[in-house]
CSV table of N, CA and C in Angstrom, one decimal:
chain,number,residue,atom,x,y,z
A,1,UNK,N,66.0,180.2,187.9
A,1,UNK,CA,65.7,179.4,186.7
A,1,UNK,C,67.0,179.3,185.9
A,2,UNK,N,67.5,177.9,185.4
A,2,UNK,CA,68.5,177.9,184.9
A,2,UNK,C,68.4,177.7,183.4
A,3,UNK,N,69.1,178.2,182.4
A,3,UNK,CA,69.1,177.4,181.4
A,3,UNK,C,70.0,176.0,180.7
A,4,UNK,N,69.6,175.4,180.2
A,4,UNK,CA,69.7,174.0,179.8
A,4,UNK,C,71.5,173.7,179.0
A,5,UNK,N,72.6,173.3,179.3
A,5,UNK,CA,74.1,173.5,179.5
A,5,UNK,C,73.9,172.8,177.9
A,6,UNK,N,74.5,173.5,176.7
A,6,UNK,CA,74.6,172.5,175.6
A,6,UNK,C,75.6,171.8,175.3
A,7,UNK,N,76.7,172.0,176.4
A,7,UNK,CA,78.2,171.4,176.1
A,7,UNK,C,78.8,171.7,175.2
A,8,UNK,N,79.1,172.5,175.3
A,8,UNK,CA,79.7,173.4,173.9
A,8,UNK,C,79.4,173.4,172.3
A,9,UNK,N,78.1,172.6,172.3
A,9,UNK,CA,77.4,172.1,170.8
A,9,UNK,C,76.6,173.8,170.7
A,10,UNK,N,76.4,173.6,169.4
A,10,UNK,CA,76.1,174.5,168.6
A,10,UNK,C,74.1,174.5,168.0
A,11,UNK,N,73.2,174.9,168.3
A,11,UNK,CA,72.4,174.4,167.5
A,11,UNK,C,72.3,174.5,166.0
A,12,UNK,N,71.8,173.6,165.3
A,12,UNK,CA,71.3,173.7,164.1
A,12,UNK,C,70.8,175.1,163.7
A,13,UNK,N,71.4,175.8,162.2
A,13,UNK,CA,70.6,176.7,161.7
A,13,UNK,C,69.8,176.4,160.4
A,14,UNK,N,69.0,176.4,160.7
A,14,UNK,CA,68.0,176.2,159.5
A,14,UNK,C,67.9,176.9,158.1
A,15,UNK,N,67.7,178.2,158.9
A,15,UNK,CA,67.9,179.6,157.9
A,15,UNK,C,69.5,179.0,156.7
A,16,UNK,N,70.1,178.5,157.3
A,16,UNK,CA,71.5,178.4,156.5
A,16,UNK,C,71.1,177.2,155.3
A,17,UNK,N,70.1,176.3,155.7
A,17,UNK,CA,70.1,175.8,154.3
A,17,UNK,C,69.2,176.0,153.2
A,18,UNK,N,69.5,175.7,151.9
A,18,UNK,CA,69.3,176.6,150.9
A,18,UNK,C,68.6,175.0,149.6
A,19,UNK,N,67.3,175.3,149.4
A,19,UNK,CA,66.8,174.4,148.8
A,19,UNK,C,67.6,174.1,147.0
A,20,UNK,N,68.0,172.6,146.9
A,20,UNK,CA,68.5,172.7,145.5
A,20,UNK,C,67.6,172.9,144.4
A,21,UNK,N,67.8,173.4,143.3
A,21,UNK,CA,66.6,172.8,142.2
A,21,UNK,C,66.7,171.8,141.4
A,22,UNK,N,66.1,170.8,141.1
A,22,UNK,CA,66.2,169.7,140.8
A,22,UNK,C,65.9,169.9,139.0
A,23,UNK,N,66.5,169.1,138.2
A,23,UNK,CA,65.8,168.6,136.8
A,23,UNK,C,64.9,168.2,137.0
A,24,UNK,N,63.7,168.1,136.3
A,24,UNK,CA,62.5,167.0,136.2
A,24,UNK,C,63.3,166.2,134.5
A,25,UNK,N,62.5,165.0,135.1
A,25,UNK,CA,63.4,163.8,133.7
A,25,UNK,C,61.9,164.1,132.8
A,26,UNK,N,62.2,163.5,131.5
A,26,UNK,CA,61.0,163.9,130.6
A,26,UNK,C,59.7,162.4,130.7
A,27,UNK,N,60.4,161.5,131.6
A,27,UNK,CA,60.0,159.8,131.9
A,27,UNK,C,59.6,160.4,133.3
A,28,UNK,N,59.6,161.1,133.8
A,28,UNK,CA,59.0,161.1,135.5
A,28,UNK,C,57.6,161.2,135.4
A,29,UNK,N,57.1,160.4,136.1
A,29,UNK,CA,55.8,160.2,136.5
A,29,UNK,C,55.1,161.8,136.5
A,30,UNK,N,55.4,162.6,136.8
A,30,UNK,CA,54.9,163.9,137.3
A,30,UNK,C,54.7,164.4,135.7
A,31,UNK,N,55.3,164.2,135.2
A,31,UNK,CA,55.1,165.0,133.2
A,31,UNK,C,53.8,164.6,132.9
A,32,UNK,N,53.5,165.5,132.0
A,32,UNK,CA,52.2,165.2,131.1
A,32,UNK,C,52.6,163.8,130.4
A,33,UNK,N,51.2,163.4,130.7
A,33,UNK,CA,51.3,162.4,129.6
A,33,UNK,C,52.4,160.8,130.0
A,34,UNK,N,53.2,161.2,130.8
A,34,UNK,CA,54.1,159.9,131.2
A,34,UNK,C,53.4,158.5,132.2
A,35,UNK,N,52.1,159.2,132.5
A,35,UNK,CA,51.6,158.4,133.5
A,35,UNK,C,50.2,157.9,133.1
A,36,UNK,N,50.1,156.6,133.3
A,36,UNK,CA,48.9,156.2,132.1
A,36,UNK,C,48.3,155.1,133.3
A,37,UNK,N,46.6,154.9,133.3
A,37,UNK,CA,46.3,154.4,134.2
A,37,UNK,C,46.5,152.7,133.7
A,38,UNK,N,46.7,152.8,132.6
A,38,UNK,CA,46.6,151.2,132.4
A,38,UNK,C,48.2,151.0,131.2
A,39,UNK,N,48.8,149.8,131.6
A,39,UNK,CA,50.1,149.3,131.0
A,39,UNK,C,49.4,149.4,129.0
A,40,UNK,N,50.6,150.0,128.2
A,40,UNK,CA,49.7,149.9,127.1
A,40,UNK,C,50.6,148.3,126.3
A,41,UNK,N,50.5,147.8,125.0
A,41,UNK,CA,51.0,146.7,124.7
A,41,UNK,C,52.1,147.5,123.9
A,42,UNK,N,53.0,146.7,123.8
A,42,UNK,CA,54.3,147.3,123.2
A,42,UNK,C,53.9,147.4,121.5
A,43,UNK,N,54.6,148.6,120.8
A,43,UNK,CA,54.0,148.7,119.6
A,43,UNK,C,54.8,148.0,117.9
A,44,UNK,N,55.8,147.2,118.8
A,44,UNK,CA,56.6,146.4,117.6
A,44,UNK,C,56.1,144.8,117.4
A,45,UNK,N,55.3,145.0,118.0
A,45,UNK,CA,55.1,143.2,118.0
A,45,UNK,C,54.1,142.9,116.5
A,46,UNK,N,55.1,141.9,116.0
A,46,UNK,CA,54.5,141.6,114.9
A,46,UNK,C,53.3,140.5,114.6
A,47,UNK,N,52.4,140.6,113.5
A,47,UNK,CA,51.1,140.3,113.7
A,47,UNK,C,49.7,141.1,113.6
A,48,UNK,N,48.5,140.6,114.0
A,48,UNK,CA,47.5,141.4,113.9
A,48,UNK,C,47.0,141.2,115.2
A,49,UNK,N,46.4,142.4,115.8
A,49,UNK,CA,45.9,142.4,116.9
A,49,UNK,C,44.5,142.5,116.9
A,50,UNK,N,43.7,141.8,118.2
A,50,UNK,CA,42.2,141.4,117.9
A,50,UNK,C,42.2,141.8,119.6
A,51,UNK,N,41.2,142.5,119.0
A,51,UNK,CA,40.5,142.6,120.7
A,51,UNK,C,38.7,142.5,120.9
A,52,UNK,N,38.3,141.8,122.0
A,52,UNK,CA,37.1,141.7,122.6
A,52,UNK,C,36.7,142.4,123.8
A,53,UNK,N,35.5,142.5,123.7
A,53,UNK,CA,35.1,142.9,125.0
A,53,UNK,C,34.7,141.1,126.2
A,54,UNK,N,35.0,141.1,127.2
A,54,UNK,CA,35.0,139.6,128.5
A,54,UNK,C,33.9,140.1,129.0
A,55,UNK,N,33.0,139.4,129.3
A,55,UNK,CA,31.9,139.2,130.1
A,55,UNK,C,32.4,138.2,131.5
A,56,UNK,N,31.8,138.2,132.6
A,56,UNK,CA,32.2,137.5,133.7
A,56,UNK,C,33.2,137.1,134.4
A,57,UNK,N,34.1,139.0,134.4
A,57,UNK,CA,35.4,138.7,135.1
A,57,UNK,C,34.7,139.8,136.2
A,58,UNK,N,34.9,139.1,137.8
A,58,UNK,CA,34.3,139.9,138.4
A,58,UNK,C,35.7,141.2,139.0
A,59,UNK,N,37.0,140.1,139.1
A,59,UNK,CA,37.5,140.8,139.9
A,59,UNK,C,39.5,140.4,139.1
A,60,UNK,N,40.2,140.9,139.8
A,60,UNK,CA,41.3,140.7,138.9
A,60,UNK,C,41.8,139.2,139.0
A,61,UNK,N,41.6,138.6,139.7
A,61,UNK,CA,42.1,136.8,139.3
A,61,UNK,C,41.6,136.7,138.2
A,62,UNK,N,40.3,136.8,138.0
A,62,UNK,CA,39.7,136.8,136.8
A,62,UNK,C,40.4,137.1,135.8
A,63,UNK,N,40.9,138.6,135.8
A,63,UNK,CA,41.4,139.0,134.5
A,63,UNK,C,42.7,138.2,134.0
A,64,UNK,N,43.0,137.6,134.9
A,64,UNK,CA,44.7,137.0,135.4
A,64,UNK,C,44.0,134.9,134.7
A,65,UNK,N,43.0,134.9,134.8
A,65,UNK,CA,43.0,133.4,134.5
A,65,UNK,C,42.6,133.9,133.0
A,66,UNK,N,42.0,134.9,132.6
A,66,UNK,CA,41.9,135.5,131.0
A,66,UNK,C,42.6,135.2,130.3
A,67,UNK,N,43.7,136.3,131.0
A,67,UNK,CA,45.2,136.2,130.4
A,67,UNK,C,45.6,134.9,129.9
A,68,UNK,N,45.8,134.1,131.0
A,68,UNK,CA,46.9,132.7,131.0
A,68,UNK,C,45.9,131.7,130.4
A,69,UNK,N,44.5,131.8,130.0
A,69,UNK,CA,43.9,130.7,128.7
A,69,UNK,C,44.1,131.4,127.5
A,70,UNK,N,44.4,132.1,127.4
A,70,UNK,CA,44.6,132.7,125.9
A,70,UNK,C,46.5,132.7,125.8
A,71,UNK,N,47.0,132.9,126.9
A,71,UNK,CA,48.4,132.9,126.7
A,71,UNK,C,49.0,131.7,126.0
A,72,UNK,N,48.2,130.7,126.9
A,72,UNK,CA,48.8,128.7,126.2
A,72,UNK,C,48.3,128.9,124.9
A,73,UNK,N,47.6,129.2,124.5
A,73,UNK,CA,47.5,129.1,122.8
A,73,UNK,C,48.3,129.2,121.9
A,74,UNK,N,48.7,128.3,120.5
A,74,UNK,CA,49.7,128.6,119.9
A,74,UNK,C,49.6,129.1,118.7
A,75,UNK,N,51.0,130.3,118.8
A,75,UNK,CA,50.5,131.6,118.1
A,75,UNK,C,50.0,132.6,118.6
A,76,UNK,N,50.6,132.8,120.1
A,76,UNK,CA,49.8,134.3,120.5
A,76,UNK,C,51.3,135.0,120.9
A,77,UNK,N,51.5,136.2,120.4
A,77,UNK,CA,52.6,137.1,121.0
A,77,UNK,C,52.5,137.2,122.0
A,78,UNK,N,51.2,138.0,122.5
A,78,UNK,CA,51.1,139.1,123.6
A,78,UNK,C,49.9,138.7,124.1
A,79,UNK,N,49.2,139.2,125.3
A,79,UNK,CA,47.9,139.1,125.4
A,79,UNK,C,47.8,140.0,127.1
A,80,UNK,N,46.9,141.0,126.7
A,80,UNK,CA,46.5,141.7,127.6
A,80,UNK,C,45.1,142.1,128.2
A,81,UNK,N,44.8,142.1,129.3
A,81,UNK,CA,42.9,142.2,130.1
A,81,UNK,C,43.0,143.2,130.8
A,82,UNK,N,42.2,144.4,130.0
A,82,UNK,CA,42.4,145.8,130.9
A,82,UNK,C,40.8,145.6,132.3
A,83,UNK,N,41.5,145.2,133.0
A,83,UNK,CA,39.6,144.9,133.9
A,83,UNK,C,39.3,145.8,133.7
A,84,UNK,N,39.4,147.1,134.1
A,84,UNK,CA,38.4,148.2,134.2
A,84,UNK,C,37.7,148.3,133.2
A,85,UNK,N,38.2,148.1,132.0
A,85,UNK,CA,37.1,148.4,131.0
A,85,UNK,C,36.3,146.8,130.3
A,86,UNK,N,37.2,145.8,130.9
A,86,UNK,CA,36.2,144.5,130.2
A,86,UNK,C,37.3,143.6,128.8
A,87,UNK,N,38.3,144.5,128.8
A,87,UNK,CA,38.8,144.7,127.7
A,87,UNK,C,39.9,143.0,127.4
A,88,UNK,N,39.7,142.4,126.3
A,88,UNK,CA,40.8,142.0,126.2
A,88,UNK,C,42.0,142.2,124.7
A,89,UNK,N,42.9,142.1,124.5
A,89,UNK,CA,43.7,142.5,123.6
A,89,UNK,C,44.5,141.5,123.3
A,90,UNK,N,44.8,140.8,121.9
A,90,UNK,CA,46.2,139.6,121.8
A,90,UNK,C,46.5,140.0,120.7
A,91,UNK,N,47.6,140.1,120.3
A,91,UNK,CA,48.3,140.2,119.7
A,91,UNK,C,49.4,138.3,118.8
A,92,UNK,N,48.5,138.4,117.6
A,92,UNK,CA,48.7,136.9,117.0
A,92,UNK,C,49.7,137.0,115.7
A,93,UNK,N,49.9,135.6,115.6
A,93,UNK,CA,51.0,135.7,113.8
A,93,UNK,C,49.4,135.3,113.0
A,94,UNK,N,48.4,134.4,113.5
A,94,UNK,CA,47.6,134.2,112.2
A,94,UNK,C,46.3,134.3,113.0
A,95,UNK,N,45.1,134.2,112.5
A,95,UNK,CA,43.7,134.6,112.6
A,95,UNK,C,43.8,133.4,113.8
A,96,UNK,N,43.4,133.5,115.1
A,96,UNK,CA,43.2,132.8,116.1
A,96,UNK,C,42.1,132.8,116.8
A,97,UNK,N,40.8,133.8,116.5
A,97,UNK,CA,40.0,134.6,116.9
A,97,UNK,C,39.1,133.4,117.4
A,98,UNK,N,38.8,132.1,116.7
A,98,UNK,CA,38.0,131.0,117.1
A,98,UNK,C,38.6,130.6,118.2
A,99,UNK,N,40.1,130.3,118.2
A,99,UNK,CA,40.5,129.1,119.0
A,99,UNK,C,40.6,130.0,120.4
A,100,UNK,N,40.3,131.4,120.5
A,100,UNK,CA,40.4,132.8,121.8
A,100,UNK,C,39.0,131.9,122.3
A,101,UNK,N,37.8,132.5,121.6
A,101,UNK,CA,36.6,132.3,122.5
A,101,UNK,C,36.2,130.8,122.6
A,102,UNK,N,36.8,130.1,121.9
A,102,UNK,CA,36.4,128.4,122.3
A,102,UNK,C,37.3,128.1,123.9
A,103,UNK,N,38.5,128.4,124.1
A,103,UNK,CA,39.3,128.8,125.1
A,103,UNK,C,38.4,129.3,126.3
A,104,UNK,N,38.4,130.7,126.2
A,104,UNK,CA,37.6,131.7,126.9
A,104,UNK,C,36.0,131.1,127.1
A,105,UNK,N,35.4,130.3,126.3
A,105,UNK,CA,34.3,129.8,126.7
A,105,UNK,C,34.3,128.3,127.9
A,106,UNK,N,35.6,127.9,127.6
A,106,UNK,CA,35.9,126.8,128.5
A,106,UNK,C,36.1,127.4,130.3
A,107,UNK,N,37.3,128.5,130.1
A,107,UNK,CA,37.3,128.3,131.4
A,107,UNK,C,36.0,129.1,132.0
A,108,UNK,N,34.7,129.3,131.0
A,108,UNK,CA,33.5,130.1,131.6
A,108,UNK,C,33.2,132.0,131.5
A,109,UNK,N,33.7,132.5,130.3
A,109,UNK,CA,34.1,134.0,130.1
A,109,UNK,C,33.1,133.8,128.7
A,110,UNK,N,32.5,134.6,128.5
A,110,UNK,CA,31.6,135.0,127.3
A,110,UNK,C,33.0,136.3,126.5
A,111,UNK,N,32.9,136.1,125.2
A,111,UNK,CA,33.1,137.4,124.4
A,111,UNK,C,32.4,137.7,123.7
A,112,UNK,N,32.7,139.3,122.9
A,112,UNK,CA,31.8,139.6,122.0
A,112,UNK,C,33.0,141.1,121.6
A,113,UNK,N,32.7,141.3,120.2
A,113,UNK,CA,33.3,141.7,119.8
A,113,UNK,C,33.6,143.2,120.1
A,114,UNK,N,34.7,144.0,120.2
A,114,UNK,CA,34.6,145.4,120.6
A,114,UNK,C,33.9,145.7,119.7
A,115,UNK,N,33.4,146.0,118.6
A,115,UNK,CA,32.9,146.8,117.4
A,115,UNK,C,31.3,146.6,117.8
A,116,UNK,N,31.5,145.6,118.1
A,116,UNK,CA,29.9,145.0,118.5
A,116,UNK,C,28.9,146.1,119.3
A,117,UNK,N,28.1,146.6,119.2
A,117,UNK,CA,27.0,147.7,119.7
A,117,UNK,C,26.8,146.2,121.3
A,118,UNK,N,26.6,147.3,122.2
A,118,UNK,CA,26.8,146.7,123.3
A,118,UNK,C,25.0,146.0,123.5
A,119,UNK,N,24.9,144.8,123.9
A,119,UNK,CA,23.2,144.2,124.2
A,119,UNK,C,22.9,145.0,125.1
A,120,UNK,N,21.5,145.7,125.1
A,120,UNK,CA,20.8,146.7,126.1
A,120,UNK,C,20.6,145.4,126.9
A,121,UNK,N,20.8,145.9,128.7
A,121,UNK,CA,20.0,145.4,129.8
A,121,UNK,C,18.4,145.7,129.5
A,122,UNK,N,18.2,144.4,130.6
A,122,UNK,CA,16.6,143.9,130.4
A,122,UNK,C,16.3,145.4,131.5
A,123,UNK,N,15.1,145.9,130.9
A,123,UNK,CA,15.1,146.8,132.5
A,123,UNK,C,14.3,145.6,133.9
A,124,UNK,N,15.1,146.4,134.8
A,124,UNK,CA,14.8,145.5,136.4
A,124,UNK,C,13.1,145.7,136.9
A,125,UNK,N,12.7,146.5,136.2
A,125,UNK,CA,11.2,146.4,136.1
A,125,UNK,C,10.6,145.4,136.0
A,126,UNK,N,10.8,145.0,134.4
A,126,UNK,CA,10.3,143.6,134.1
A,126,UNK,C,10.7,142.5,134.8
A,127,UNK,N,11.6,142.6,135.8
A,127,UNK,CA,11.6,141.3,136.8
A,127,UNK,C,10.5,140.8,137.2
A,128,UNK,N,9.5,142.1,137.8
A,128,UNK,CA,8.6,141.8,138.7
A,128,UNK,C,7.3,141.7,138.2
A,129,UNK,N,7.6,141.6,136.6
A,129,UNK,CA,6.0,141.5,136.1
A,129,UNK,C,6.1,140.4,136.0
A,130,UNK,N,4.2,139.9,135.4
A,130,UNK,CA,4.2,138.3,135.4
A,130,UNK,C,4.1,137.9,133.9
């Protein structure tokens, strides 16, 4: 049995290398608190901010056609649709709150106010009575 000729190469030692330790940044994803499931809105923007709860966004195009009918409106800084929670957020220079849901009622989205005690579901019971 022969062994295998390495031509005068050397193998790799492993043992020889020596792990660095790195800084962690105080902005790296891995820190407390640096990592947020949802983008938040920036906190200089001037104005008052109004937010609603959207009815009939099923999926994120939805949240995305939210956005961009409230965006053309004039007079809106900012405007953001958290889907997961239903959420929308704009940030305005003057009271706009009519011309949001007359908007939002056109392209077919119901609102209702965050503060607003949420409407109980009908129970699914009552479907099947007469």
């Amino acid at each position: 049995m022969s062994t295998p000729d390495n031509h005068g190469k050397k193998a790799p030692q492993f043992a020889a290398f020596k792990p660095l330790t790195t800084v962690q940044n105080a902005n790296d994803c891995c820190c407390d608190g640096a990592c947020s499931s949802t983008p938040t809105l920036s906190e200089n923007v001037s104005g008052t901010r109004y937010s609603w709860k959207v009815s009939g966004m099923d999926c994120a195009a939805c949240a995305r056609k939210v956005e961009n009918a409230v965006r053309q409106l004039a007079g809106v800084n900012q405007v953001q649709v958290l889907f997961a929670t239903e959420k929308l957020v704009v940030d305005a220079d003057n009271d706009i709150r009519a011309q949001v849901e007359s908007a939002l009622q056109k392209a077919g989205y119901s609102l209702r106010d965050e503060q607003a005690a949420e409407e109980p579901q009908a129970s699914r019971l009552k479907e099947n009575l007469p």
